[in-house]
Short mmCIF file of C-alpha atoms in Angstrom, two decimals:
data_model
loop_
_atom_site.label_atom_id
_atom_site.label_comp_id
_atom_site.label_asym_id
_atom_site.label_seq_id
_atom_site.Cartn_x
_atom_site.Cartn_y
_atom_site.Cartn_z
CA UNK A 1162 -47.85 -6.87 17.76
CA UNK A 1163 -48.46 -3.77 19.81
CA UNK A 1164 -48.15 -5.39 23.27
CA UNK A 1165 -44.76 -6.86 22.47
CA UNK A 1166 -43.53 -3.58 20.97
CA UNK A 1167 -44.64 -1.66 24.05
CA UNK A 1168 -42.98 -4.19 26.33
CA UNK A 1169 -39.69 -4.05 24.46
CA UNK A 1170 -39.82 -0.25 24.32
CA UNK A 1171 -40.10 -0.22 28.11
CA UNK A 1172 -36.70 -1.89 28.32
CA UNK A 1173 -33.67 0.40 28.12
CA UNK A 1174 -35.80 3.45 27.38
CA UNK A 1175 -32.82 5.77 27.54
CA UNK A 1176 -30.69 3.70 25.16
CA UNK A 1177 -31.43 4.62 21.54
CA UNK A 1178 -28.26 3.18 20.02
CA UNK A 1179 -28.47 1.07 16.89
CA UNK A 1180 -26.92 -1.82 18.76
CA UNK A 1181 -29.70 -1.88 21.38
CA UNK A 1182 -32.36 -1.44 18.69
CA UNK A 1183 -31.00 -4.41 16.80
CA UNK A 1184 -30.93 -6.52 19.97
CA UNK A 1185 -34.54 -5.58 20.76
CA UNK A 1186 -35.52 -6.73 17.29
CA UNK A 1187 -33.79 -10.00 17.98
CA UNK A 1188 -35.76 -10.40 21.23
CA UNK A 1189 -38.97 -9.50 19.39
CA UNK A 1190 -38.38 -12.37 16.99
CA UNK A 1191 -37.85 -14.64 19.98
CA UNK A 1192 -41.13 -13.50 21.58
CA UNK A 1193 -43.07 -13.83 18.33
CA UNK A 1194 -41.82 -17.38 17.98
CA UNK A 1195 -42.98 -18.11 21.54
CA UNK A 1196 -46.41 -16.60 20.77
CA UNK A 1197 -46.73 -18.79 17.67
CA UNK A 1198 -45.94 -21.93 19.65
CA UNK A 1199 -48.55 -21.06 22.28
CA UNK A 1200 -51.17 -20.35 19.64
CA UNK A 1201 -50.45 -23.75 18.13
CA UNK A 1202 -51.21 -25.23 21.55
CA UNK A 1203 -54.67 -23.61 21.49
CA UNK A 1204 -54.18 -20.30 23.25
CA UNK A 1205 -55.65 -17.11 21.81
CA UNK A 1206 -53.32 -14.44 20.51
CA UNK A 1207 -53.86 -12.19 23.54
CA UNK A 1208 -53.25 -15.08 25.94
CA UNK A 1209 -50.18 -16.22 24.04
CA UNK A 1210 -48.70 -12.73 24.13
CA UNK A 1211 -49.38 -12.33 27.87
CA UNK A 1212 -47.92 -15.76 28.69
CA UNK A 1213 -44.81 -15.14 26.56
CA UNK A 1214 -44.13 -11.86 28.34
CA UNK A 1215 -44.96 -13.25 31.79
CA UNK A 1216 -42.50 -16.12 31.26
CA UNK A 1217 -39.77 -13.54 31.59
CA UNK A 1218 -40.87 -12.98 35.18
CA UNK A 1219 -41.92 -9.38 34.88
CA UNK A 1220 -39.03 -8.56 32.56
CA UNK A 1221 -36.22 -9.68 34.84
CA UNK A 1222 -35.31 -12.73 32.76
CA UNK A 1223 -35.74 -10.70 29.58
CA UNK A 1224 -33.46 -8.02 30.94
CA UNK A 1225 -30.86 -10.59 31.96
CA UNK A 1226 -31.00 -12.20 28.54
CA UNK A 1227 -30.70 -8.84 26.83
CA UNK A 1228 -27.67 -8.02 28.95
CA UNK A 1229 -26.15 -11.37 28.06
CA UNK A 1230 -26.73 -10.76 24.36
CA UNK A 1231 -25.32 -7.24 24.66
CA UNK A 1232 -22.19 -8.57 26.36
CA UNK A 1233 -21.76 -11.24 23.70
CA UNK A 1234 -22.31 -8.77 20.86
CA UNK A 1235 -19.93 -6.29 22.53
CA UNK A 1236 -17.26 -8.99 22.79
CA UNK A 1237 -17.71 -10.04 19.15
CA UNK A 1238 -17.68 -6.46 17.96
CA UNK A 1239 -14.59 -5.48 19.91
CA UNK A 1240 -12.82 -8.69 18.95
CA UNK A 1241 -13.34 -7.84 15.28
CA UNK A 1242 -12.42 -4.21 15.88
CA UNK A 1243 -9.22 -5.11 17.76
CA UNK A 1244 -8.17 -7.52 15.01
CA UNK A 1245 -8.78 -4.93 12.30
CA UNK A 1246 -6.97 -2.22 14.28
CA UNK A 1247 -4.03 -4.54 14.89
CA UNK A 1248 -3.95 -5.57 11.22
CA UNK A 1249 -3.89 -1.99 9.91
CA UNK A 1250 -1.38 -0.93 12.58
CA UNK A 1251 0.96 -3.76 11.57
CA UNK A 1252 0.56 -2.89 7.87
CA UNK A 1253 1.45 0.71 8.66
CA UNK A 1254 4.49 -0.24 10.76
CA UNK A 1255 5.80 -2.69 8.17
CA UNK A 1256 5.30 -0.20 5.34
CA UNK A 1257 7.21 2.50 7.27
CA UNK A 1258 10.09 0.11 7.96
CA UNK A 1259 10.16 -1.08 4.33
CA UNK A 1260 10.05 2.52 3.07
CA UNK A 1261 12.95 3.50 5.31
CA UNK A 1262 15.02 0.49 4.18
CA UNK A 1263 14.29 1.07 0.48
CA UNK A 1264 15.07 4.78 0.78
CA UNK A 1265 18.36 4.05 2.53
CA UNK A 1266 19.28 1.48 -0.12
CA UNK A 1267 18.36 3.82 -2.98
CA UNK A 1268 20.44 6.64 -1.52
CA UNK A 1269 23.43 4.31 -1.18
CA UNK A 1270 23.02 3.16 -4.79
CA UNK A 1271 22.72 6.75 -6.03
CA UNK A 1272 25.97 7.63 -4.26
CA UNK A 1273 27.63 4.49 -5.64
CA UNK A 1274 26.51 5.15 -9.21
CA UNK A 1275 27.54 8.80 -8.94
CA UNK A 1276 31.02 7.75 -7.89
CA UNK A 1277 31.31 5.38 -10.89
CA UNK A 1278 30.04 8.10 -13.23
CA UNK A 1279 32.65 10.56 -11.94
CA UNK A 1280 35.46 8.02 -12.30
CA UNK A 1281 34.41 7.05 -15.84
CA UNK A 1282 34.17 10.72 -16.81
CA UNK A 1283 37.70 11.42 -15.58
CA UNK A 1284 39.10 8.33 -17.32
CA UNK A 1285 37.43 9.32 -20.59
CA UNK A 1286 39.01 12.74 -20.51
CA UNK A 1287 42.41 11.23 -19.75
CA UNK A 1288 42.11 8.57 -22.47
CA UNK A 1289 40.53 10.49 -25.34
CA UNK A 1290 42.78 13.01 -27.04
CA UNK A 1291 40.81 13.37 -30.26
CA UNK A 1292 37.08 12.57 -30.15
CA UNK A 1293 36.93 12.34 -33.95
CA UNK A 1294 39.55 9.57 -34.11
CA UNK A 1295 37.84 6.51 -32.52
CA UNK A 1296 40.62 4.13 -33.59
CA UNK A 1297 42.98 6.01 -31.33
CA UNK A 1298 41.09 5.23 -28.11
CA UNK A 1299 38.69 2.34 -28.83
CA UNK A 1300 40.96 -0.51 -27.65
CA UNK A 1301 42.04 1.45 -24.58
CA UNK A 1302 38.44 2.11 -23.57
CA UNK A 1303 37.38 -1.50 -24.23
CA UNK A 1304 40.15 -2.83 -21.99
CA UNK A 1305 39.52 -0.21 -19.32
CA UNK A 1306 35.79 -0.92 -19.13
CA UNK A 1307 36.26 -4.70 -19.10
CA UNK A 1308 38.97 -4.71 -16.45
CA UNK A 1309 38.08 -1.74 -14.27
CA UNK A 1310 34.34 -1.15 -14.51
CA UNK A 1311 32.28 -4.31 -14.06
CA UNK A 1312 29.19 -2.21 -13.35
CA UNK A 1313 29.25 -0.55 -16.78
CA UNK A 1314 26.87 -2.23 -19.23
CA UNK A 1315 26.91 0.39 -21.95
CA UNK A 1316 28.87 3.47 -22.95
CA UNK A 1317 28.12 5.67 -25.94
CA UNK A 1318 30.33 8.63 -26.84
CA UNK A 1319 29.21 11.42 -29.15
CA UNK A 1320 30.90 14.46 -30.61
CA UNK A 1321 29.51 17.87 -31.50
CA UNK A 1322 26.20 17.13 -29.80
CA UNK A 1323 24.12 20.17 -28.98
CA UNK A 1324 21.44 20.15 -26.26
CA UNK A 1325 18.57 19.41 -28.63
CA UNK A 1326 20.32 16.42 -30.19
CA UNK A 1327 21.30 15.26 -26.72
CA UNK A 1328 17.69 15.21 -25.55
CA UNK A 1329 16.70 13.31 -28.69
CA UNK A 1330 19.51 10.76 -28.13
CA UNK A 1331 20.80 11.47 -31.63
CA UNK A 1332 22.98 8.59 -32.85
CA UNK A 1333 23.98 9.33 -36.44
CA UNK A 1334 27.23 7.85 -37.76
CA UNK A 1335 28.65 11.35 -37.78
CA UNK A 1336 28.09 11.95 -34.07
CA UNK A 1337 28.28 8.48 -32.50
CA UNK A 1338 32.01 7.87 -32.10
CA UNK A 1339 32.10 4.94 -29.67
CA UNK A 1340 29.62 2.29 -28.56
CA UNK A 1341 30.41 -0.25 -25.84
CA UNK A 1342 27.82 -2.84 -24.80
CA UNK A 1343 28.21 -5.72 -22.38
CA UNK A 1344 25.59 -8.38 -21.65
CA UNK A 1345 21.86 -7.91 -21.31
CA UNK A 1346 20.81 -4.27 -21.06
CA UNK A 1347 17.71 -5.03 -18.99
CA UNK A 1348 17.61 -3.24 -15.60
CA UNK A 1349 20.15 -0.68 -16.78
CA UNK A 1350 20.29 2.76 -15.23
CA UNK A 1351 21.42 5.47 -17.66
CA UNK A 1352 23.31 8.70 -17.06
CA UNK A 1353 23.95 11.46 -19.59
CA UNK A 1354 26.87 13.85 -19.37
CA UNK A 1355 26.90 17.51 -20.19
CA UNK A 1356 29.06 18.77 -23.05
CA UNK A 1357 32.62 19.12 -21.82
CA UNK A 1358 35.60 20.65 -23.61
CA UNK A 1359 38.52 18.39 -24.44
CA UNK A 1360 42.01 19.72 -24.92
CA UNK A 1361 41.58 19.90 -28.67
CA UNK A 1362 38.44 22.03 -28.39
CA UNK A 1363 36.19 19.13 -29.43
CA UNK A 1364 33.03 18.42 -27.47
CA UNK A 1365 32.59 15.19 -25.52
CA UNK A 1366 29.14 13.89 -24.70
CA UNK A 1367 28.57 10.39 -23.37
CA UNK A 1368 25.72 8.19 -22.21
CA UNK A 1369 26.61 5.73 -19.45
CA UNK A 1370 24.55 2.65 -18.61
CA UNK A 1371 25.15 1.02 -15.22
CA UNK A 1372 23.74 -2.13 -13.65
CA UNK A 1373 20.53 -1.04 -12.01
CA UNK A 1374 20.25 -4.18 -9.90
CA UNK A 1375 17.69 -3.86 -7.14
CA UNK A 1376 17.71 -0.07 -7.45
CA UNK A 1377 15.23 0.04 -10.34
CA UNK A 1378 13.05 -2.59 -8.64
CA UNK A 1379 13.17 -0.85 -5.26
CA UNK A 1380 12.23 2.42 -6.94
CA UNK A 1381 8.97 0.82 -8.06
CA UNK A 1382 8.49 -0.88 -4.70
CA UNK A 1383 8.70 2.50 -2.99
CA UNK A 1384 5.59 3.66 -4.84
CA UNK A 1385 3.71 0.45 -4.02
CA UNK A 1386 4.80 0.65 -0.39
CA UNK A 1387 3.60 4.25 -0.22
CA UNK A 1388 0.07 3.25 -1.27
CA UNK A 1389 0.07 0.25 1.09
CA UNK A 1390 1.19 2.44 3.97
CA UNK A 1391 -1.47 5.04 3.14
CA UNK A 1392 -4.15 2.33 3.13
CA UNK A 1393 -2.87 1.04 6.48
CA UNK A 1394 -2.93 4.54 7.96
CA UNK A 1395 -6.48 5.26 6.75
CA UNK A 1396 -7.71 1.88 8.00
CA UNK A 1397 -6.05 2.42 11.38
CA UNK A 1398 -7.57 5.89 11.80
CA UNK A 1399 -11.05 4.66 10.81
CA UNK A 1400 -10.84 1.76 13.26
CA UNK A 1401 -9.90 4.18 16.07
CA UNK A 1402 -12.85 6.40 15.10
CA UNK A 1403 -15.24 3.45 15.64
CA UNK A 1404 -16.13 3.22 11.96
CA UNK A 1405 -15.99 -0.57 12.19
CA UNK A 1406 -18.35 -0.47 15.17
CA UNK A 1407 -20.96 1.22 13.00
CA UNK A 1408 -20.35 -1.23 10.17
CA UNK A 1409 -20.80 -4.17 12.55
CA UNK A 1410 -23.99 -2.79 14.09
CA UNK A 1411 -25.49 -2.02 10.68
CA UNK A 1412 -24.72 -5.55 9.49
CA UNK A 1413 -26.23 -7.03 12.64
CA UNK A 1414 -29.27 -4.81 12.24
CA UNK A 1415 -29.82 -5.96 8.65
CA UNK A 1416 -29.44 -9.62 9.62
CA UNK A 1417 -32.17 -9.31 12.23
CA UNK A 1418 -34.47 -7.46 9.87
#
């Protein structure tokens, strides 16, 4: 109805925001409902429109009601925005703290495993005199690993292993000279040595499996935490850029339409 549109357009002429447009549409629905009620009472359409507009006392009551609706919508919008901003900020903070803790833990475990690897390597060179004579050192290594290295879950020793066979984890009877396994090998972290010379000019190559514990799990959690933190950061930035304001206004606009 043209009269109602003109009346509503006269309110807040300078404000062309989507929020104000949506609120004017809401007031238009209110006025149209009032016009319908008056027409049902016997008034003509022109009379009903004039009475509906006049009931707002020259626009003062309409303006007050619009301001009230704007304040309410502003409060709802900012309440949602503040909650979303707080949520994403907390996600970002938690993810940063978790990432720092996991990184610290992983570095400690890397140092710990490196120390065990170095000790095992030294003990192997002290214990093994002839790599091709497993009977000579098997019992010594078994006892050493059981008594001294509780973290070792597997140890394989090879001889005459070149780089290609090392990469392929070659385990023929000719090259695999010693195999120690303890318990379940799940969550095992493996290390491979380089070829080292023994005193008798034989080559020693070994594969060491250590208890991975939380290290292997935390390694995966780091990746998950990275994506969670990235999502929190993006959400936080968008909320500060008023992206959620636009989403709220568009939703409100569609509801009124």
